[in-house]
């Protein structure tokens, strides 16, 4: 058992009781728990519809498919994200057009987004990622989407309950996509996901696509597969949803605690929370000079402190992406970020003592290995692009 675990899964008697009720009911799919979870989740997000699916990836895939995104279409997506923001685009035969991220929030850089929208030949959608629990700039995204007539599909898989400029994650565009993977702010004791939308046709399409493309009359009217969310995960999700605001507050409090303790440690750049953002700290990610990142993680691991890297490889450099779209140059900032980041333990039940232990570990490491503050290149320093990334 780690001295400071990276995350922590919450199970209480209410959750166990709800789960056993479902187990005993014999009703495991297409039942009342899912319908109730969808209604409650839509209420929390403030949308008209919510459609439960088998994963966050499925929520992105079915949303893009419902919007008819396919071969020849370009989708603007940040280069700094988890692979699953990009794989549904490629699966549908469309092309990701990679955008640089902001140096402070690590979400879509508005200037880069506009440049890439301008340069794209067949753009159809923007897929912003609200990375680490902080929303990408909603005003900038809406403005580019309106100017270039693009759909907006939010990857809110890390941002349950986040908001910025009064806009709630999931409500900015055509649909918002959420994941309930076990490490997320809201989980379902397994895999699961949800898409939320105000568009009744999009919701109806996603409902069909998650269930073999079948309509209410039982005809298979589109090529859907099985992406359903079961009754057991839905029941657990409903129980967890009640705790979400308290848990998000606890994460924010832990982030403040980290920030206070690390403020004067020069080689560590702590996260920046935009002044109009309600950041839900799915992850607490700091930057350190690239050469020190892995030795630092080893040193913390020796003291029983678990850390992570989200994500070590920029989206445009994964072999599955390169195979399909070729090399993308000109994303130097994203590449530098991927080399510098380290995710520290973060969950709602982390204690001040545990945070102190982590911060002491960082302090001790940099006392023994003096280093200067890490920097990031500006887009003008980026290399020229041939296939979509930022060019000078
Ligand atoms: C940013 C992002 N997008 C998409 C996903 C995919 O979600 P899932 O793992 O539920 O398929 C995740 C979570 O893993 C994620 O963090």
Short mmCIF file of C-alpha atoms and ligand atoms in Angstrom, two decimals:
data_model
loop_
_atom_site.label_atom_id
_atom_site.label_comp_id
_atom_site.label_asym_id
_atom_site.label_seq_id
_atom_site.Cartn_x
_atom_site.Cartn_y
_atom_site.Cartn_z
CA UNK A 1 0.00 0.00 0.00
CA UNK A 2 1.42 3.36 -1.05
CA UNK A 3 2.08 5.94 1.64
CA UNK A 4 0.26 8.48 -0.53
CA UNK A 5 -1.96 6.77 -3.14
CA UNK A 6 -2.59 8.58 -6.40
CA UNK A 7 -6.36 8.22 -6.16
CA UNK A 8 -8.98 6.62 -3.97
CA UNK A 9 -12.21 4.80 -4.81
CA UNK A 10 -15.19 5.63 -2.62
CA UNK A 11 -17.60 2.89 -1.57
CA UNK A 12 -20.12 3.28 1.24
CA UNK A 13 -23.02 1.18 2.54
CA UNK A 14 -25.56 3.08 0.42
CA UNK A 15 -23.65 2.23 -2.75
CA UNK A 16 -23.30 -1.43 -1.76
CA UNK A 17 -27.01 -1.63 -0.92
CA UNK A 18 -28.06 -0.04 -4.22
CA UNK A 19 -25.77 -2.38 -6.12
CA UNK A 20 -27.17 -5.45 -4.36
CA UNK A 21 -30.73 -4.28 -5.05
CA UNK A 22 -29.91 -4.25 -8.76
CA UNK A 23 -28.16 -7.61 -8.60
CA UNK A 24 -31.19 -9.16 -6.92
CA UNK A 25 -33.65 -7.49 -9.30
CA UNK A 26 -32.43 -9.51 -12.27
CA UNK A 27 -32.87 -6.44 -14.48
CA UNK A 28 -29.40 -5.61 -15.77
CA UNK A 29 -29.94 -3.55 -18.91
CA UNK A 30 -32.45 -1.05 -20.34
CA UNK A 31 -34.20 -0.39 -17.04
CA UNK A 32 -35.28 2.32 -14.66
CA UNK A 33 -31.86 2.94 -13.07
CA UNK A 34 -30.41 4.10 -16.38
CA UNK A 35 -33.39 6.33 -17.15
CA UNK A 36 -33.21 7.91 -13.68
CA UNK A 37 -29.43 8.38 -13.90
CA UNK A 38 -29.84 10.09 -17.28
CA UNK A 39 -32.51 12.45 -15.93
CA UNK A 40 -30.48 13.30 -12.84
CA UNK A 41 -27.26 13.83 -14.81
CA UNK A 42 -29.07 16.07 -17.33
CA UNK A 43 -30.40 18.12 -14.39
CA UNK A 44 -26.93 18.57 -12.93
CA UNK A 45 -25.55 19.67 -16.32
CA UNK A 46 -28.58 21.82 -17.12
CA UNK A 47 -29.36 20.11 -20.45
CA UNK A 48 -32.59 18.72 -21.88
CA UNK A 49 -31.20 15.26 -22.60
CA UNK A 50 -28.57 12.83 -21.35
CA UNK A 51 -27.77 9.49 -22.97
CA UNK A 52 -25.89 6.89 -20.96
CA UNK A 53 -23.34 4.81 -22.87
CA UNK A 54 -20.64 2.27 -22.16
CA UNK A 55 -17.67 4.69 -21.95
CA UNK A 56 -16.50 8.25 -22.48
CA UNK A 57 -14.98 7.13 -25.77
CA UNK A 58 -18.38 5.80 -26.89
CA UNK A 59 -20.01 9.13 -25.96
CA UNK A 60 -17.60 10.99 -28.27
CA UNK A 61 -17.94 8.43 -31.06
CA UNK A 62 -21.76 8.38 -31.03
CA UNK A 63 -21.95 12.17 -30.86
CA UNK A 64 -19.67 12.62 -33.87
CA UNK A 65 -21.52 9.86 -35.72
CA UNK A 66 -24.88 11.51 -34.95
CA UNK A 67 -23.51 14.76 -36.40
CA UNK A 68 -22.56 12.85 -39.59
CA UNK A 69 -18.85 13.45 -39.16
CA UNK A 70 -17.06 11.16 -41.61
CA UNK A 71 -14.58 10.73 -44.42
CA UNK A 72 -13.06 13.97 -45.67
CA UNK A 73 -14.14 16.02 -42.65
CA UNK A 74 -11.64 17.79 -40.41
CA UNK A 75 -12.14 18.09 -36.64
CA UNK A 76 -10.13 20.66 -34.67
CA UNK A 77 -8.79 19.05 -31.52
CA UNK A 78 -6.03 19.94 -29.03
CA UNK A 79 -2.77 18.04 -29.44
CA UNK A 80 -2.42 17.72 -25.68
CA UNK A 81 -5.06 15.21 -24.61
CA UNK A 82 -5.81 11.55 -24.05
CA UNK A 83 -5.85 9.38 -27.20
CA UNK A 84 -9.63 8.85 -26.87
CA UNK A 85 -10.30 12.47 -27.88
CA UNK A 86 -8.82 11.59 -31.27
CA UNK A 87 -9.54 7.89 -31.89
CA UNK A 88 -13.30 8.38 -32.53
CA UNK A 89 -12.47 11.02 -35.18
CA UNK A 90 -10.17 8.59 -36.96
CA UNK A 91 -12.55 5.66 -36.50
CA UNK A 92 -15.19 7.57 -38.47
CA UNK A 93 -12.71 8.26 -41.27
CA UNK A 94 -12.38 11.96 -40.45
CA UNK A 95 -9.08 13.80 -39.90
CA UNK A 96 -7.98 15.42 -36.66
CA UNK A 97 -6.53 18.90 -37.17
CA UNK A 98 -4.28 19.46 -34.18
CA UNK A 99 -4.32 22.73 -32.27
CA UNK A 100 -1.74 24.04 -29.77
CA UNK A 101 -2.72 24.49 -26.15
CA UNK A 102 -2.63 27.52 -23.90
CA UNK A 103 0.57 27.66 -21.79
CA UNK A 104 -1.35 28.26 -18.56
CA UNK A 105 -4.51 26.14 -18.73
CA UNK A 106 -3.22 23.48 -21.20
CA UNK A 107 -6.57 23.68 -22.99
CA UNK A 108 -7.18 24.88 -26.59
CA UNK A 109 -5.18 28.01 -27.38
CA UNK A 110 -7.73 30.47 -28.84
CA UNK A 111 -5.30 32.08 -31.31
CA UNK A 112 -4.08 28.72 -32.55
CA UNK A 113 -7.68 27.49 -32.83
CA UNK A 114 -8.60 30.41 -35.07
CA UNK A 115 -5.50 29.97 -37.23
CA UNK A 116 -6.20 26.27 -37.72
CA UNK A 117 -9.88 26.91 -38.52
CA UNK A 118 -8.72 29.43 -41.14
CA UNK A 119 -6.22 27.01 -42.68
CA UNK A 120 -8.47 23.93 -42.66
CA UNK A 121 -10.11 23.08 -45.96
CA UNK A 122 -13.06 20.97 -44.75
CA UNK A 123 -13.54 21.74 -41.04
CA UNK A 124 -16.83 20.52 -39.56
CA UNK A 125 -16.34 20.54 -35.80
CA UNK A 126 -14.28 21.68 -32.82
CA UNK A 127 -13.64 19.10 -30.13
CA UNK A 128 -12.35 21.07 -27.12
CA UNK A 129 -11.00 19.05 -24.19
CA UNK A 130 -11.58 20.39 -20.67
CA UNK A 131 -8.30 18.91 -19.54
CA UNK A 132 -7.50 18.12 -15.90
CA UNK A 133 -10.90 19.54 -14.82
CA UNK A 134 -10.66 23.05 -16.25
CA UNK A 135 -12.86 24.23 -19.11
CA UNK A 136 -11.33 25.50 -22.32
CA UNK A 137 -12.25 29.14 -23.14
CA UNK A 138 -15.99 28.97 -24.00
CA UNK A 139 -16.18 32.46 -25.58
CA UNK A 140 -13.25 31.84 -27.92
CA UNK A 141 -14.60 28.45 -28.97
CA UNK A 142 -18.10 29.78 -29.64
CA UNK A 143 -16.71 32.66 -31.64
CA UNK A 144 -14.60 30.41 -33.94
CA UNK A 145 -17.47 27.90 -34.23
CA UNK A 146 -19.89 30.67 -35.25
CA UNK A 147 -17.46 32.29 -37.70
CA UNK A 148 -16.66 29.01 -39.46
CA UNK A 149 -20.02 27.30 -38.97
CA UNK A 150 -18.59 24.41 -36.95
CA UNK A 151 -20.25 22.00 -34.55
CA UNK A 152 -18.85 21.89 -31.00
CA UNK A 153 -18.48 18.53 -29.26
CA UNK A 154 -16.99 18.95 -25.79
CA UNK A 155 -14.72 16.30 -24.39
CA UNK A 156 -15.75 16.89 -20.77
CA UNK A 157 -14.52 13.45 -19.68
CA UNK A 158 -12.36 15.07 -16.99
CA UNK A 159 -14.68 17.95 -16.11
CA UNK A 160 -17.85 16.81 -14.30
CA UNK A 161 -19.29 19.94 -12.70
CA UNK A 162 -16.71 22.39 -14.11
CA UNK A 163 -17.67 25.79 -15.52
CA UNK A 164 -16.09 28.91 -16.96
CA UNK A 165 -17.58 32.35 -17.60
CA UNK A 166 -20.87 30.96 -16.28
CA UNK A 167 -20.96 28.19 -18.92
CA UNK A 168 -21.21 24.67 -17.56
CA UNK A 169 -19.07 21.89 -19.02
CA UNK A 170 -21.17 20.00 -21.52
CA UNK A 171 -23.49 22.89 -22.43
CA UNK A 172 -21.27 24.98 -24.69
CA UNK A 173 -22.04 23.39 -28.02
CA UNK A 174 -23.92 20.57 -29.68
CA UNK A 175 -23.11 17.99 -27.01
CA UNK A 176 -20.88 17.32 -24.03
CA UNK A 177 -19.20 13.95 -23.48
CA UNK A 178 -18.39 12.51 -20.05
CA UNK A 179 -16.48 9.46 -18.81
CA UNK A 180 -17.10 7.50 -15.62
CA UNK A 181 -13.83 5.56 -15.77
CA UNK A 182 -12.84 4.62 -12.18
CA UNK A 183 -10.34 7.47 -11.69
CA UNK A 184 -12.81 10.17 -12.75
CA UNK A 185 -14.57 12.70 -10.48
CA UNK A 186 -17.73 10.60 -10.89
CA UNK A 187 -17.47 6.84 -11.35
CA UNK A 188 -19.78 3.86 -11.82
CA UNK A 189 -17.68 0.94 -10.51
CA UNK A 190 -16.54 0.06 -14.00
CA UNK A 191 -16.61 1.73 -17.38
CA UNK A 192 -19.34 4.12 -18.39
CA UNK A 193 -20.07 7.40 -20.10
CA UNK A 194 -22.81 9.93 -20.85
CA UNK A 195 -23.45 12.49 -23.53
CA UNK A 196 -25.60 15.53 -22.77
CA UNK A 197 -27.33 17.77 -25.28
CA UNK A 198 -30.26 20.13 -25.83
CA UNK A 199 -30.78 18.73 -29.33
CA UNK A 200 -33.60 16.14 -29.33
CA UNK A 201 -32.54 14.67 -32.68
CA UNK A 202 -28.95 14.21 -31.58
CA UNK A 203 -30.14 12.53 -28.37
CA UNK A 204 -32.51 10.24 -30.31
CA UNK A 205 -29.76 9.33 -32.76
CA UNK A 206 -27.31 8.50 -29.95
CA UNK A 207 -29.99 6.36 -28.26
CA UNK A 208 -30.42 4.39 -31.48
CA UNK A 209 -26.69 4.08 -32.16
CA UNK A 210 -25.96 2.73 -28.68
CA UNK A 211 -28.52 -0.01 -29.24
CA UNK A 212 -27.74 -1.55 -32.64
CA UNK A 213 -29.16 1.40 -34.57
CA UNK A 214 -32.68 0.31 -33.60
CA UNK A 215 -35.61 2.73 -33.53
CA UNK A 216 -38.65 2.50 -31.26
CA UNK A 217 -40.47 0.39 -33.84
CA UNK A 218 -37.69 -2.19 -33.63
CA UNK A 219 -36.21 -1.50 -37.08
CA UNK A 220 -32.46 -1.18 -37.48
CA UNK A 221 -32.36 2.18 -39.21
CA UNK A 222 -28.69 2.98 -38.75
CA UNK A 223 -25.49 1.01 -38.32
CA UNK A 224 -25.24 1.01 -34.55
CA UNK A 225 -23.40 -1.41 -32.30
CA UNK A 226 -23.88 -2.15 -28.61
CA UNK A 227 -22.71 0.78 -26.46
CA UNK A 228 -25.32 0.50 -23.68
CA UNK A 229 -24.75 1.43 -20.04
CA UNK A 230 -25.99 -1.28 -17.65
CA UNK A 231 -28.31 -0.94 -14.67
CA UNK A 232 -25.61 -1.73 -12.09
CA UNK A 233 -23.24 1.08 -13.16
CA UNK A 234 -26.21 3.44 -13.52
CA UNK A 235 -27.32 2.74 -9.93
CA UNK A 236 -23.79 3.31 -8.61
CA UNK A 237 -23.52 6.49 -10.70
CA UNK A 238 -26.75 7.84 -9.18
CA UNK A 239 -25.39 7.35 -5.67
CA UNK A 240 -22.08 8.99 -6.59
CA UNK A 241 -23.79 11.93 -8.28
CA UNK A 242 -25.21 13.05 -4.94
CA UNK A 243 -21.66 13.52 -3.65
CA UNK A 244 -20.21 15.26 -6.72
CA UNK A 245 -20.43 18.90 -5.48
CA UNK A 246 -18.86 18.04 -2.10
CA UNK A 247 -16.15 15.96 -3.74
CA UNK A 248 -15.34 18.71 -6.26
CA UNK A 249 -15.08 21.22 -3.40
CA UNK A 250 -12.71 18.87 -1.57
CA UNK A 251 -10.53 18.55 -4.69
CA UNK A 252 -10.40 22.35 -5.05
CA UNK A 253 -9.45 22.68 -1.39
CA UNK A 254 -6.64 20.14 -1.85
CA UNK A 255 -5.43 22.10 -4.89
CA UNK A 256 -5.27 25.29 -2.81
CA UNK A 257 -3.31 23.42 -0.16
CA UNK A 258 -0.81 22.16 -2.77
CA UNK A 259 -0.58 25.63 -4.34
CA UNK A 260 0.18 27.31 -1.00
CA UNK A 261 2.85 24.78 -0.09
CA UNK A 262 4.57 24.81 -3.50
CA UNK A 263 4.31 28.55 -4.24
CA UNK A 264 7.96 29.30 -3.43
CA UNK A 265 9.49 26.17 -4.99
CA UNK A 266 10.92 27.67 -8.19
CA UNK A 267 11.42 24.51 -10.32
CA UNK A 268 7.74 23.54 -9.88
CA UNK A 269 5.02 25.33 -11.88
CA UNK A 270 1.66 24.78 -10.22
CA UNK A 271 -1.64 24.82 -12.18
CA UNK A 272 -3.19 28.14 -13.16
CA UNK A 273 -6.91 28.43 -12.58
CA UNK A 274 -8.50 30.96 -14.92
CA UNK A 275 -10.20 33.68 -12.85
CA UNK A 276 -13.63 32.92 -14.33
CA UNK A 277 -13.24 29.15 -14.08
CA UNK A 278 -14.59 26.68 -11.61
CA UNK A 279 -11.83 24.08 -11.89
CA UNK A 280 -12.81 20.62 -10.60
CA UNK A 281 -9.23 19.29 -10.37
CA UNK A 282 -9.70 15.86 -11.86
CA UNK A 283 -5.90 15.90 -11.85
CA UNK A 284 -3.36 18.12 -10.11
CA UNK A 285 -0.63 18.54 -12.70
CA UNK A 286 2.58 20.48 -12.14
CA UNK A 287 5.46 21.15 -14.53
CA UNK A 288 9.13 20.61 -13.71
CA UNK A 289 12.20 20.83 -15.98
CA UNK A 290 12.02 17.90 -18.42
CA UNK A 291 15.35 16.36 -17.43
CA UNK A 292 14.21 16.12 -13.80
CA UNK A 293 10.72 14.72 -14.35
CA UNK A 294 11.48 10.99 -14.32
CA UNK A 295 14.16 11.13 -11.57
CA UNK A 296 11.68 13.13 -9.47
CA UNK A 297 8.98 10.49 -10.00
CA UNK A 298 11.46 7.74 -9.04
CA UNK A 299 12.44 9.63 -5.90
CA UNK A 300 8.78 10.12 -4.88
CA UNK A 301 8.01 6.45 -5.65
CA UNK A 302 10.81 5.39 -3.30
CA UNK A 303 8.96 7.26 -0.55
CA UNK A 304 5.67 5.54 -1.41
CA UNK A 305 4.22 8.56 -3.22
CA UNK A 306 2.35 7.62 -6.39
CA UNK A 307 2.41 9.98 -9.37
CA UNK A 308 1.33 9.85 -13.00
CA UNK A 309 1.95 11.53 -16.34
CA UNK A 310 -1.12 12.71 -18.26
CA UNK A 311 0.03 12.37 -20.99
CA UNK A 312 3.61 11.50 -21.94
CA UNK A 313 2.97 11.36 -25.72
CA UNK A 314 1.25 14.18 -27.60
CA UNK A 315 -1.85 12.99 -29.46
CA UNK A 316 -0.32 13.67 -32.90
CA UNK A 317 2.68 11.41 -32.18
CA UNK A 318 0.88 8.13 -31.40
CA UNK A 319 1.71 5.55 -34.10
CA UNK A 320 -1.99 4.95 -34.82
CA UNK A 321 -2.36 8.65 -35.55
CA UNK A 322 0.87 9.03 -37.54
CA UNK A 323 -0.10 5.99 -39.65
CA UNK A 324 -3.30 7.73 -40.69
CA UNK A 325 -2.49 11.44 -40.88
CA UNK A 326 1.30 11.46 -41.20
CA UNK A 327 3.74 13.54 -39.17
CA UNK A 328 2.40 16.77 -37.70
CA UNK A 329 5.01 19.43 -37.02
CA UNK A 330 4.69 22.78 -35.32
CA UNK A 331 3.29 21.67 -31.96
CA UNK A 332 6.41 22.46 -29.95
CA UNK A 333 4.54 23.76 -26.92
CA UNK A 334 2.44 20.62 -26.53
CA UNK A 335 5.56 18.49 -26.98
CA UNK A 336 7.42 20.46 -24.27
CA UNK A 337 4.44 20.19 -21.90
CA UNK A 338 4.32 16.41 -22.33
CA UNK A 339 7.99 16.20 -21.27
CA UNK A 340 7.56 18.42 -18.20
CA UNK A 341 4.29 17.36 -16.58
CA UNK A 342 3.76 15.22 -13.53
CA UNK A 343 0.43 14.50 -11.87
CA UNK A 344 0.49 14.51 -8.06
CA UNK A 345 -1.91 12.50 -5.87
CA UNK A 346 -5.39 14.05 -6.00
CA UNK A 347 -8.77 12.85 -4.79
CA UNK A 348 -11.49 14.20 -2.49
CA UNK A 349 -10.26 12.38 0.60
CA UNK A 350 -6.57 13.30 0.40
CA UNK A 351 -5.43 14.70 3.78
CA UNK A 352 -3.31 17.76 4.55
CA UNK A 353 -0.70 15.40 5.98
CA UNK A 354 -0.54 13.47 2.71
CA UNK A 355 -0.23 16.72 0.74
CA UNK A 356 2.54 17.83 3.10
CA UNK A 357 4.36 14.52 2.53
CA UNK A 358 4.18 14.99 -1.26
CA UNK A 359 5.36 18.61 -1.07
CA UNK A 360 8.20 17.67 1.29
CA UNK A 361 9.23 15.01 -1.22
CA UNK A 362 9.36 17.61 -4.01
CA UNK A 363 11.23 20.08 -1.83
CA UNK A 364 13.79 17.50 -0.77
CA UNK A 365 14.36 16.38 -4.38
CA UNK A 366 15.03 19.90 -5.63
CA UNK A 367 17.24 20.68 -2.61
CA UNK A 368 19.42 17.77 -3.74
CA UNK A 369 18.99 18.56 -7.47
CA UNK A 370 18.89 22.33 -7.92
CA UNK A 371 17.04 23.33 -11.06
CA UNK A 372 15.61 26.44 -12.64
CA UNK A 373 11.98 27.09 -13.53
CA UNK A 374 10.78 25.26 -16.66
CA UNK A 375 9.75 27.36 -19.64
CA UNK A 376 7.58 26.69 -22.68
CA UNK A 377 8.13 27.80 -26.28
CA UNK A 378 5.72 30.34 -27.76
CA UNK A 379 3.92 29.29 -30.98
CA UNK A 380 6.19 31.61 -33.02
CA UNK A 381 9.10 29.40 -32.00
CA UNK A 382 7.26 26.37 -33.36
CA UNK A 383 8.52 24.59 -36.42
CA UNK A 384 6.59 25.00 -39.68
CA UNK A 385 3.77 22.58 -40.28
CA UNK A 386 2.95 20.47 -43.29
CA UNK A 387 -0.07 18.55 -42.06
CA UNK A 388 -2.15 20.54 -39.70
CA UNK A 389 -0.16 21.49 -36.62
CA UNK A 390 0.67 25.07 -35.77
CA UNK A 391 3.04 26.85 -38.15
CA UNK A 392 4.95 30.03 -37.55
C1 LIG B 1 -9.85 13.56 -21.94
C2 LIG B 1 -10.47 12.19 -22.06
N1 LIG B 1 -11.17 11.89 -23.17
C3 LIG B 1 -11.76 10.69 -23.31
C4 LIG B 1 -11.67 9.72 -22.34
C5 LIG B 1 -12.28 8.37 -22.61
O1 LIG B 1 -13.13 7.94 -21.60
P1 LIG B 1 -13.30 6.36 -21.32
O2 LIG B 1 -12.05 5.87 -20.71
O3 LIG B 1 -14.46 6.31 -20.38
O4 LIG B 1 -13.60 5.73 -22.64
C6 LIG B 1 -10.97 10.00 -21.17
C7 LIG B 1 -10.86 9.03 -20.05
O5 LIG B 1 -10.27 8.04 -20.02
C8 LIG B 1 -10.33 11.26 -21.03
O6 LIG B 1 -9.63 11.55 -19.93
#
